[in-house]
C-alpha cells in the first residue's frame, strides 16, 4: 500500500473522535516489516480498511514471533534436541528442547537466520481469514490435509481463521485508546498461538501430532509458545468498574485436558502428584501493553540485551491468594456471559 493509499484508507477508518495515539500507531505499523504470512495478500476476503485497522496487531505478532525467545522456540521445534521421556504412569512423551536453556540465551547468528527463514517460509503454508465462529473461540488453525508442502520433510498447509467478532470489537473501541491496544494484543497473541500450530503442521506433516516443549505438562504448542515467550494466555476482561483490562491466565494440565476433551479433542498431559491451582490469573498492567506499541527501544535494545525476558508479563499484580479469589469470581462471570475458549 502506497503512502497516498494508506492516508486515504486511514481517513476512511478514523474520525475526529479517534484517539490520536491510535492513528499514530497505525501509521507506524504501515511502515513496519511484518511477517510475509501476515501481509494483505494472505488474507481471504479482507478489505484494505480492515487490514489497516488490524495492522498494529499484525506488526505486534511479527515482533513477538521474531523476538529472541520466539526465535528460540521455533528453532527448537525445527532443529532442536528431541527425546522420549516417561511420566509417573510410564506413558512416553516426545519432547523438544532448546540447545541453550539459560534465561537470557540468544541463538547463534546462523541458527537465528535459519529460524527467520522458517518464519518467512510460512507464507507458503498458511492462508488467513476472518469468519463467523460457531462458538466463542478467538481463532483456530484448520489443517488442509490434502494440500502438501515440503520443508525438511513433507508437511501440510493450513488455514488460520480469526473470529470476525475481533473486527466488530475494534468498531466499538476506536475512540478508546487503551481499549484498542488491548484488543490488538489479543489478536496478536491469538495469531502467534495459531501460527505455532500452523508451523508444526507444515514441518511435521500431521495435523494431530505435537510434541511437548521442554518441561511442559500439557502438550499444546500454541499454549507452549505463549507461556514461554510472554508468560501465559492473555484475554480482555472487565474490571470492577466495568473498564476493559488485560489478564494473563494459566491453567493446570489436568484442567486443560478436560476442556479439550469436552470439545472432542484429545491432548496428552503429564500426570503429576501435585499441580498448580486450576486457575492462576494476574492483571496485565497498562504499562506493559503501552510499551509494546510506543517504545521502539524496547524491541531494538531491551529485548536484545536480556534475551527476550522483558516480554514476559509481570505476575506480581496480586498476592497469590487474592489472585485466585478474584479471578475465580471473574472467570465465573466471564464464562457465564461468553462461554469463551480459544482454539
PDB file of C-alpha atoms in Angstrom, residues 52-306:
ATOM      1  CA  UNK A  52      -5.206  -1.298   8.104  1.00  0.00           C
ATOM      2  CA  UNK A  53      -7.253  -1.480  11.306  1.00  0.00           C
ATOM      3  CA  UNK A  54      -5.622  -4.759  12.337  1.00  0.00           C
ATOM      4  CA  UNK A  55      -2.139  -3.852  11.095  1.00  0.00           C
ATOM      5  CA  UNK A  56      -0.805  -2.917  14.568  1.00  0.00           C
ATOM      6  CA  UNK A  57      -1.808  -6.410  15.759  1.00  0.00           C
ATOM      7  CA  UNK A  58      -0.047  -7.966  12.753  1.00  0.00           C
ATOM      8  CA  UNK A  59       3.067  -5.959  13.466  1.00  0.00           C
ATOM      9  CA  UNK A  60       2.967  -6.993  17.130  1.00  0.00           C
ATOM     10  CA  UNK A  61       2.522 -10.675  16.233  1.00  0.00           C
ATOM     11  CA  UNK A  62       5.532 -10.396  13.913  1.00  0.00           C
ATOM     12  CA  UNK A  63       7.622  -8.773  16.639  1.00  0.00           C
ATOM     13  CA  UNK A  64       6.675 -11.424  19.206  1.00  0.00           C
ATOM     14  CA  UNK A  65       7.432 -14.321  16.863  1.00  0.00           C
ATOM     15  CA  UNK A  66      10.745 -12.721  15.832  1.00  0.00           C
ATOM     16  CA  UNK A  67      11.720 -11.872  19.413  1.00  0.00           C
ATOM     17  CA  UNK A  68      14.729 -13.696  20.923  1.00  0.00           C
ATOM     18  CA  UNK A  69      12.552 -16.227  22.729  1.00  0.00           C
ATOM     19  CA  UNK A  70      10.221 -16.575  19.763  1.00  0.00           C
ATOM     20  CA  UNK A  71      13.145 -17.482  17.519  1.00  0.00           C
ATOM     21  CA  UNK A  72      14.436 -19.922  20.141  1.00  0.00           C
ATOM     22  CA  UNK A  73      11.061 -21.657  20.254  1.00  0.00           C
ATOM     23  CA  UNK A  74      10.712 -22.123  16.503  1.00  0.00           C
ATOM     24  CA  UNK A  75      14.334 -23.121  16.010  1.00  0.00           C
ATOM     25  CA  UNK A  76      13.986 -25.708  18.777  1.00  0.00           C
ATOM     26  CA  UNK A  77      10.876 -27.129  17.116  1.00  0.00           C
ATOM     27  CA  UNK A  78      12.622 -27.360  13.742  1.00  0.00           C
ATOM     28  CA  UNK A  79      16.206 -28.201  14.696  1.00  0.00           C
ATOM     29  CA  UNK A  80      16.361 -28.703  18.466  1.00  0.00           C
ATOM     30  CA  UNK A  81      17.129 -31.779  20.518  1.00  0.00           C
ATOM     31  CA  UNK A  82      14.348 -34.332  20.975  1.00  0.00           C
ATOM     32  CA  UNK A  83      13.975 -37.202  23.394  1.00  0.00           C
ATOM     33  CA  UNK A  84      11.403 -39.633  24.700  1.00  0.00           C
ATOM     34  CA  UNK A  85      10.579 -39.271  28.405  1.00  0.00           C
ATOM     35  CA  UNK A  86       8.264 -41.243  30.682  1.00  0.00           C
ATOM     36  CA  UNK A  87       5.854 -39.840  33.240  1.00  0.00           C
ATOM     37  CA  UNK A  88       4.834 -41.431  36.549  1.00  0.00           C
ATOM     38  CA  UNK A  89       2.371 -43.658  34.696  1.00  0.00           C
ATOM     39  CA  UNK A  90       5.151 -44.915  32.398  1.00  0.00           C
ATOM     40  CA  UNK A  91       3.485 -43.200  29.448  1.00  0.00           C
ATOM     41  CA  UNK A  92       6.016 -41.848  26.998  1.00  0.00           C
ATOM     42  CA  UNK A  93       6.128 -38.331  25.594  1.00  0.00           C
ATOM     43  CA  UNK A  94       8.226 -36.987  22.744  1.00  0.00           C
ATOM     44  CA  UNK A  95       9.789 -33.687  23.806  1.00  0.00           C
ATOM     45  CA  UNK A  96      11.836 -30.997  22.088  1.00  0.00           C
ATOM     46  CA  UNK A  97      14.377 -28.724  23.747  1.00  0.00           C
ATOM     47  CA  UNK A  98      16.467 -25.649  23.129  1.00  0.00           C
ATOM     48  CA  UNK A  99      20.207 -26.169  22.889  1.00  0.00           C
ATOM     49  CA  UNK A 100      20.818 -23.440  25.489  1.00  0.00           C
ATOM     50  CA  UNK A 101      18.225 -23.121  28.257  1.00  0.00           C
ATOM     51  CA  UNK A 102      19.799 -20.277  30.244  1.00  0.00           C
ATOM     52  CA  UNK A 103      17.263 -17.457  30.838  1.00  0.00           C
ATOM     53  CA  UNK A 104      18.856 -14.760  28.667  1.00  0.00           C
ATOM     54  CA  UNK A 105      20.225 -17.051  25.960  1.00  0.00           C
ATOM     55  CA  UNK A 106      20.426 -15.939  22.338  1.00  0.00           C
ATOM     56  CA  UNK A 107      20.513 -18.160  19.303  1.00  0.00           C
ATOM     57  CA  UNK A 108      23.848 -18.112  17.468  1.00  0.00           C
ATOM     58  CA  UNK A 109      23.534 -15.869  14.388  1.00  0.00           C
ATOM     59  CA  UNK A 110      23.433 -18.793  11.945  1.00  0.00           C
ATOM     60  CA  UNK A 111      20.684 -20.503  13.961  1.00  0.00           C
ATOM     61  CA  UNK A 112      18.708 -17.253  14.198  1.00  0.00           C
ATOM     62  CA  UNK A 113      18.960 -16.879  10.420  1.00  0.00           C
ATOM     63  CA  UNK A 114      17.508 -20.378   9.994  1.00  0.00           C
ATOM     64  CA  UNK A 115      14.619 -19.553  12.347  1.00  0.00           C
ATOM     65  CA  UNK A 116      13.904 -16.341  10.416  1.00  0.00           C
ATOM     66  CA  UNK A 117      13.881 -18.321   7.167  1.00  0.00           C
ATOM     67  CA  UNK A 118      11.368 -20.799   8.550  1.00  0.00           C
ATOM     68  CA  UNK A 119       9.089 -17.992   9.738  1.00  0.00           C
ATOM     69  CA  UNK A 120       9.328 -16.239   6.377  1.00  0.00           C
ATOM     70  CA  UNK A 121       8.561 -19.504   4.583  1.00  0.00           C
ATOM     71  CA  UNK A 122       5.294 -19.870   6.494  1.00  0.00           C
ATOM     72  CA  UNK A 123       3.872 -17.718   3.699  1.00  0.00           C
ATOM     73  CA  UNK A 124       3.910 -20.849   1.534  1.00  0.00           C
ATOM     74  CA  UNK A 125       1.966 -22.880   4.087  1.00  0.00           C
ATOM     75  CA  UNK A 126      -0.784 -20.678   5.536  1.00  0.00           C
ATOM     76  CA  UNK A 127      -3.750 -18.585   4.466  1.00  0.00           C
ATOM     77  CA  UNK A 128      -5.784 -16.454   6.870  1.00  0.00           C
ATOM     78  CA  UNK A 129      -9.350 -15.206   7.133  1.00  0.00           C
ATOM     79  CA  UNK A 130     -11.898 -13.639   9.445  1.00  0.00           C
ATOM     80  CA  UNK A 131     -15.026 -15.770   9.627  1.00  0.00           C
ATOM     81  CA  UNK A 132     -18.013 -16.258  11.926  1.00  0.00           C
ATOM     82  CA  UNK A 133     -17.275 -18.863  14.563  1.00  0.00           C
ATOM     83  CA  UNK A 134     -19.923 -21.225  15.963  1.00  0.00           C
ATOM     84  CA  UNK A 135     -18.517 -20.721  19.445  1.00  0.00           C
ATOM     85  CA  UNK A 136     -16.529 -18.035  21.224  1.00  0.00           C
ATOM     86  CA  UNK A 137     -13.063 -19.108  20.096  1.00  0.00           C
ATOM     87  CA  UNK A 138     -10.765 -16.222  19.250  1.00  0.00           C
ATOM     88  CA  UNK A 139      -9.128 -18.223  16.489  1.00  0.00           C
ATOM     89  CA  UNK A 140      -8.421 -21.666  15.115  1.00  0.00           C
ATOM     90  CA  UNK A 141      -5.924 -23.388  12.835  1.00  0.00           C
ATOM     91  CA  UNK A 142      -7.639 -25.660  10.330  1.00  0.00           C
ATOM     92  CA  UNK A 143      -5.468 -28.300   8.641  1.00  0.00           C
ATOM     93  CA  UNK A 144      -5.688 -28.814   4.897  1.00  0.00           C
ATOM     94  CA  UNK A 145      -4.505 -32.436   4.866  1.00  0.00           C
ATOM     95  CA  UNK A 146      -4.652 -32.837   1.083  1.00  0.00           C
ATOM     96  CA  UNK A 147      -2.603 -29.694   0.449  1.00  0.00           C
ATOM     97  CA  UNK A 148       1.041 -30.635   0.866  1.00  0.00           C
ATOM     98  CA  UNK A 149       4.205 -28.615   1.398  1.00  0.00           C
ATOM     99  CA  UNK A 150       7.786 -29.831   1.598  1.00  0.00           C
ATOM    100  CA  UNK A 151      10.202 -28.332   4.100  1.00  0.00           C
ATOM    101  CA  UNK A 152      12.729 -30.712   5.618  1.00  0.00           C
ATOM    102  CA  UNK A 153      10.051 -33.379   5.177  1.00  0.00           C
ATOM    103  CA  UNK A 154       6.528 -33.416   3.694  1.00  0.00           C
ATOM    104  CA  UNK A 155       4.123 -31.209   5.645  1.00  0.00           C
ATOM    105  CA  UNK A 156       0.585 -29.931   5.252  1.00  0.00           C
ATOM    106  CA  UNK A 157      -0.807 -26.475   4.683  1.00  0.00           C
ATOM    107  CA  UNK A 158      -3.366 -24.883   6.976  1.00  0.00           C
ATOM    108  CA  UNK A 159      -5.816 -22.015   7.296  1.00  0.00           C
ATOM    109  CA  UNK A 160      -5.824 -19.734  10.323  1.00  0.00           C
ATOM    110  CA  UNK A 161      -9.356 -18.496  10.969  1.00  0.00           C
ATOM    111  CA  UNK A 162      -9.875 -15.497  13.242  1.00  0.00           C
ATOM    112  CA  UNK A 163     -13.244 -14.779  14.820  1.00  0.00           C
ATOM    113  CA  UNK A 164     -14.819 -11.902  12.907  1.00  0.00           C
ATOM    114  CA  UNK A 165     -16.004 -10.524  16.261  1.00  0.00           C
ATOM    115  CA  UNK A 166     -12.454  -9.181  16.570  1.00  0.00           C
ATOM    116  CA  UNK A 167     -13.271  -6.677  13.830  1.00  0.00           C
ATOM    117  CA  UNK A 168     -16.586  -5.718  15.433  1.00  0.00           C
ATOM    118  CA  UNK A 169     -14.817  -5.073  18.732  1.00  0.00           C
ATOM    119  CA  UNK A 170     -12.464  -2.638  17.001  1.00  0.00           C
ATOM    120  CA  UNK A 171     -15.518  -0.760  15.666  1.00  0.00           C
ATOM    121  CA  UNK A 172     -16.703  -0.237  19.220  1.00  0.00           C
ATOM    122  CA  UNK A 173     -13.310   0.692  20.619  1.00  0.00           C
ATOM    123  CA  UNK A 174     -11.753   3.067  18.108  1.00  0.00           C
ATOM    124  CA  UNK A 175     -12.359   6.148  20.251  1.00  0.00           C
ATOM    125  CA  UNK A 176     -10.834   4.486  23.331  1.00  0.00           C
ATOM    126  CA  UNK A 177      -7.061   4.331  23.034  1.00  0.00           C
ATOM    127  CA  UNK A 178      -6.242   1.836  25.813  1.00  0.00           C
ATOM    128  CA  UNK A 179      -9.122  -0.478  24.868  1.00  0.00           C
ATOM    129  CA  UNK A 180      -7.921  -0.736  21.262  1.00  0.00           C
ATOM    130  CA  UNK A 181      -4.399  -1.583  22.413  1.00  0.00           C
ATOM    131  CA  UNK A 182      -5.765  -4.443  24.483  1.00  0.00           C
ATOM    132  CA  UNK A 183      -7.782  -5.788  21.561  1.00  0.00           C
ATOM    133  CA  UNK A 184      -4.708  -5.632  19.311  1.00  0.00           C
ATOM    134  CA  UNK A 185      -2.755  -7.595  21.925  1.00  0.00           C
ATOM    135  CA  UNK A 186      -5.457 -10.287  21.972  1.00  0.00           C
ATOM    136  CA  UNK A 187      -5.411 -10.525  18.181  1.00  0.00           C
ATOM    137  CA  UNK A 188      -1.610 -10.644  18.075  1.00  0.00           C
ATOM    138  CA  UNK A 189      -1.252 -13.363  20.696  1.00  0.00           C
ATOM    139  CA  UNK A 190      -4.055 -15.380  19.090  1.00  0.00           C
ATOM    140  CA  UNK A 191      -2.201 -15.225  15.768  1.00  0.00           C
ATOM    141  CA  UNK A 192       1.024 -16.326  17.478  1.00  0.00           C
ATOM    142  CA  UNK A 193      -0.858 -19.218  19.084  1.00  0.00           C
ATOM    143  CA  UNK A 194      -2.467 -20.429  15.861  1.00  0.00           C
ATOM    144  CA  UNK A 195       0.640 -19.894  13.717  1.00  0.00           C
ATOM    145  CA  UNK A 196       2.546 -22.112  16.161  1.00  0.00           C
ATOM    146  CA  UNK A 197       0.132 -24.891  15.198  1.00  0.00           C
ATOM    147  CA  UNK A 198       0.483 -23.994  11.509  1.00  0.00           C
ATOM    148  CA  UNK A 199       4.280 -24.114  11.821  1.00  0.00           C
ATOM    149  CA  UNK A 200       4.069 -27.582  13.336  1.00  0.00           C
ATOM    150  CA  UNK A 201       1.735 -28.868  10.607  1.00  0.00           C
ATOM    151  CA  UNK A 202       3.977 -27.506   7.867  1.00  0.00           C
ATOM    152  CA  UNK A 203       7.015 -29.054   9.487  1.00  0.00           C
ATOM    153  CA  UNK A 204       5.578 -32.292  10.853  1.00  0.00           C
ATOM    154  CA  UNK A 205       3.073 -33.250   8.190  1.00  0.00           C
ATOM    155  CA  UNK A 206       0.489 -34.498  10.687  1.00  0.00           C
ATOM    156  CA  UNK A 207      -2.433 -32.441  11.904  1.00  0.00           C
ATOM    157  CA  UNK A 208      -2.816 -34.290  15.206  1.00  0.00           C
ATOM    158  CA  UNK A 209       0.810 -34.794  16.244  1.00  0.00           C
ATOM    159  CA  UNK A 210       2.524 -32.286  18.506  1.00  0.00           C
ATOM    160  CA  UNK A 211       5.421 -32.660  20.910  1.00  0.00           C
ATOM    161  CA  UNK A 212       5.822 -31.494  24.491  1.00  0.00           C
ATOM    162  CA  UNK A 213       8.042 -28.427  24.831  1.00  0.00           C
ATOM    163  CA  UNK A 214      10.792 -28.970  27.400  1.00  0.00           C
ATOM    164  CA  UNK A 215       9.236 -29.343  30.885  1.00  0.00           C
ATOM    165  CA  UNK A 216       5.623 -28.559  29.953  1.00  0.00           C
ATOM    166  CA  UNK A 217       2.968 -30.838  31.435  1.00  0.00           C
ATOM    167  CA  UNK A 218       0.444 -30.051  28.686  1.00  0.00           C
ATOM    168  CA  UNK A 219       1.081 -30.892  25.027  1.00  0.00           C
ATOM    169  CA  UNK A 220      -0.307 -27.952  23.042  1.00  0.00           C
ATOM    170  CA  UNK A 221       2.142 -25.854  21.020  1.00  0.00           C
ATOM    171  CA  UNK A 222       0.044 -22.692  20.934  1.00  0.00           C
ATOM    172  CA  UNK A 223      -0.090 -22.564  24.709  1.00  0.00           C
ATOM    173  CA  UNK A 224       3.566 -23.601  24.912  1.00  0.00           C
ATOM    174  CA  UNK A 225       4.618 -20.648  22.748  1.00  0.00           C
ATOM    175  CA  UNK A 226       2.561 -18.142  24.739  1.00  0.00           C
ATOM    176  CA  UNK A 227       3.802 -19.452  28.072  1.00  0.00           C
ATOM    177  CA  UNK A 228       7.452 -19.457  27.002  1.00  0.00           C
ATOM    178  CA  UNK A 229       7.518 -16.071  25.270  1.00  0.00           C
ATOM    179  CA  UNK A 230       5.074 -13.869  27.214  1.00  0.00           C
ATOM    180  CA  UNK A 231       4.235 -15.949  30.299  1.00  0.00           C
ATOM    181  CA  UNK A 232       0.749 -17.270  29.546  1.00  0.00           C
ATOM    182  CA  UNK A 233      -2.520 -16.757  27.715  1.00  0.00           C
ATOM    183  CA  UNK A 234      -3.969 -13.242  27.633  1.00  0.00           C
ATOM    184  CA  UNK A 235      -7.575 -12.125  27.255  1.00  0.00           C
ATOM    185  CA  UNK A 236      -9.650  -8.991  27.732  1.00  0.00           C
ATOM    186  CA  UNK A 237     -11.870  -8.775  30.792  1.00  0.00           C
ATOM    187  CA  UNK A 238     -13.958  -6.196  32.589  1.00  0.00           C
ATOM    188  CA  UNK A 239     -12.610  -4.728  35.774  1.00  0.00           C
ATOM    189  CA  UNK A 240     -14.573  -3.838  38.918  1.00  0.00           C
ATOM    190  CA  UNK A 241     -15.661  -0.509  37.413  1.00  0.00           C
ATOM    191  CA  UNK A 242     -16.510  -2.017  34.026  1.00  0.00           C
ATOM    192  CA  UNK A 243     -13.249  -0.951  32.414  1.00  0.00           C
ATOM    193  CA  UNK A 244     -11.502  -3.168  29.863  1.00  0.00           C
ATOM    194  CA  UNK A 245      -8.388  -4.824  31.228  1.00  0.00           C
ATOM    195  CA  UNK A 246      -5.983  -7.476  30.074  1.00  0.00           C
ATOM    196  CA  UNK A 247      -5.432 -10.536  32.218  1.00  0.00           C
ATOM    197  CA  UNK A 248      -2.991 -13.396  31.845  1.00  0.00           C
ATOM    198  CA  UNK A 249      -4.292 -16.851  32.606  1.00  0.00           C
ATOM    199  CA  UNK A 250      -2.606 -20.160  33.316  1.00  0.00           C
ATOM    200  CA  UNK A 251      -4.491 -23.446  33.658  1.00  0.00           C
ATOM    201  CA  UNK A 252      -3.261 -26.730  35.071  1.00  0.00           C
ATOM    202  CA  UNK A 253      -2.648 -29.529  32.584  1.00  0.00           C
ATOM    203  CA  UNK A 254      -5.482 -31.618  34.037  1.00  0.00           C
ATOM    204  CA  UNK A 255      -7.982 -28.798  33.574  1.00  0.00           C
ATOM    205  CA  UNK A 256      -6.887 -28.096  30.004  1.00  0.00           C
ATOM    206  CA  UNK A 257      -7.150 -31.778  29.184  1.00  0.00           C
ATOM    207  CA  UNK A 258     -10.782 -31.714  30.355  1.00  0.00           C
ATOM    208  CA  UNK A 259     -11.510 -28.565  28.351  1.00  0.00           C
ATOM    209  CA  UNK A 260     -10.210 -30.095  25.145  1.00  0.00           C
ATOM    210  CA  UNK A 261     -11.881 -33.437  25.829  1.00  0.00           C
ATOM    211  CA  UNK A 262     -15.217 -31.640  26.205  1.00  0.00           C
ATOM    212  CA  UNK A 263     -14.682 -30.286  22.703  1.00  0.00           C
ATOM    213  CA  UNK A 264     -13.936 -33.728  21.308  1.00  0.00           C
ATOM    214  CA  UNK A 265     -10.163 -33.309  21.176  1.00  0.00           C
ATOM    215  CA  UNK A 266      -7.613 -35.448  22.982  1.00  0.00           C
ATOM    216  CA  UNK A 267      -4.485 -33.634  24.144  1.00  0.00           C
ATOM    217  CA  UNK A 268      -1.780 -35.526  26.069  1.00  0.00           C
ATOM    218  CA  UNK A 269      -0.878 -34.381  29.559  1.00  0.00           C
ATOM    219  CA  UNK A 270       1.583 -35.478  32.199  1.00  0.00           C
ATOM    220  CA  UNK A 271       0.287 -36.866  35.479  1.00  0.00           C
ATOM    221  CA  UNK A 272       1.686 -35.049  38.496  1.00  0.00           C
ATOM    222  CA  UNK A 273       1.314 -35.719  42.212  1.00  0.00           C
ATOM    223  CA  UNK A 274       0.773 -32.008  42.763  1.00  0.00           C
ATOM    224  CA  UNK A 275      -0.231 -29.381  40.217  1.00  0.00           C
ATOM    225  CA  UNK A 276      -0.781 -25.613  40.286  1.00  0.00           C
ATOM    226  CA  UNK A 277      -4.221 -24.325  41.163  1.00  0.00           C
ATOM    227  CA  UNK A 278      -6.659 -24.974  38.300  1.00  0.00           C
ATOM    228  CA  UNK A 279      -6.735 -21.257  37.652  1.00  0.00           C
ATOM    229  CA  UNK A 280      -3.995 -18.698  38.080  1.00  0.00           C
ATOM    230  CA  UNK A 281      -4.711 -15.245  36.716  1.00  0.00           C
ATOM    231  CA  UNK A 282      -2.963 -11.930  37.000  1.00  0.00           C
ATOM    232  CA  UNK A 283      -3.871  -8.474  35.733  1.00  0.00           C
ATOM    233  CA  UNK A 284      -1.652  -7.198  32.924  1.00  0.00           C
ATOM    234  CA  UNK A 285      -0.577  -3.663  33.696  1.00  0.00           C
ATOM    235  CA  UNK A 286      -1.302  -0.964  31.107  1.00  0.00           C
ATOM    236  CA  UNK A 287       2.377   0.000  31.152  1.00  0.00           C
ATOM    237  CA  UNK A 288       3.281  -3.421  29.694  1.00  0.00           C
ATOM    238  CA  UNK A 289       0.689  -3.062  26.924  1.00  0.00           C
ATOM    239  CA  UNK A 290       1.601   0.517  26.031  1.00  0.00           C
ATOM    240  CA  UNK A 291       5.279  -0.343  25.882  1.00  0.00           C
ATOM    241  CA  UNK A 292       4.625  -2.866  23.108  1.00  0.00           C
ATOM    242  CA  UNK A 293       3.250  -0.148  20.827  1.00  0.00           C
ATOM    243  CA  UNK A 294       5.061   3.006  21.908  1.00  0.00           C
ATOM    244  CA  UNK A 295       8.621   2.057  22.875  1.00  0.00           C
ATOM    245  CA  UNK A 296      10.779   1.218  19.857  1.00  0.00           C
ATOM    246  CA  UNK A 297      13.873   0.902  22.052  1.00  0.00           C
ATOM    247  CA  UNK A 298      12.145  -1.894  23.943  1.00  0.00           C
ATOM    248  CA  UNK A 299      12.189  -4.028  20.786  1.00  0.00           C
ATOM    249  CA  UNK A 300      15.518  -2.847  19.396  1.00  0.00           C
ATOM    250  CA  UNK A 301      17.594  -2.720  22.574  1.00  0.00           C
ATOM    251  CA  UNK A 302      15.957  -4.075  25.744  1.00  0.00           C
ATOM    252  CA  UNK A 303      14.897  -7.457  24.355  1.00  0.00           C
ATOM    253  CA  UNK A 304      18.210  -7.883  22.594  1.00  0.00           C
ATOM    254  CA  UNK A 305      20.035  -7.171  25.843  1.00  0.00           C
ATOM    255  CA  UNK A 306      18.035  -9.537  28.063  1.00  0.00           C
TER     256      UNK A 306
END
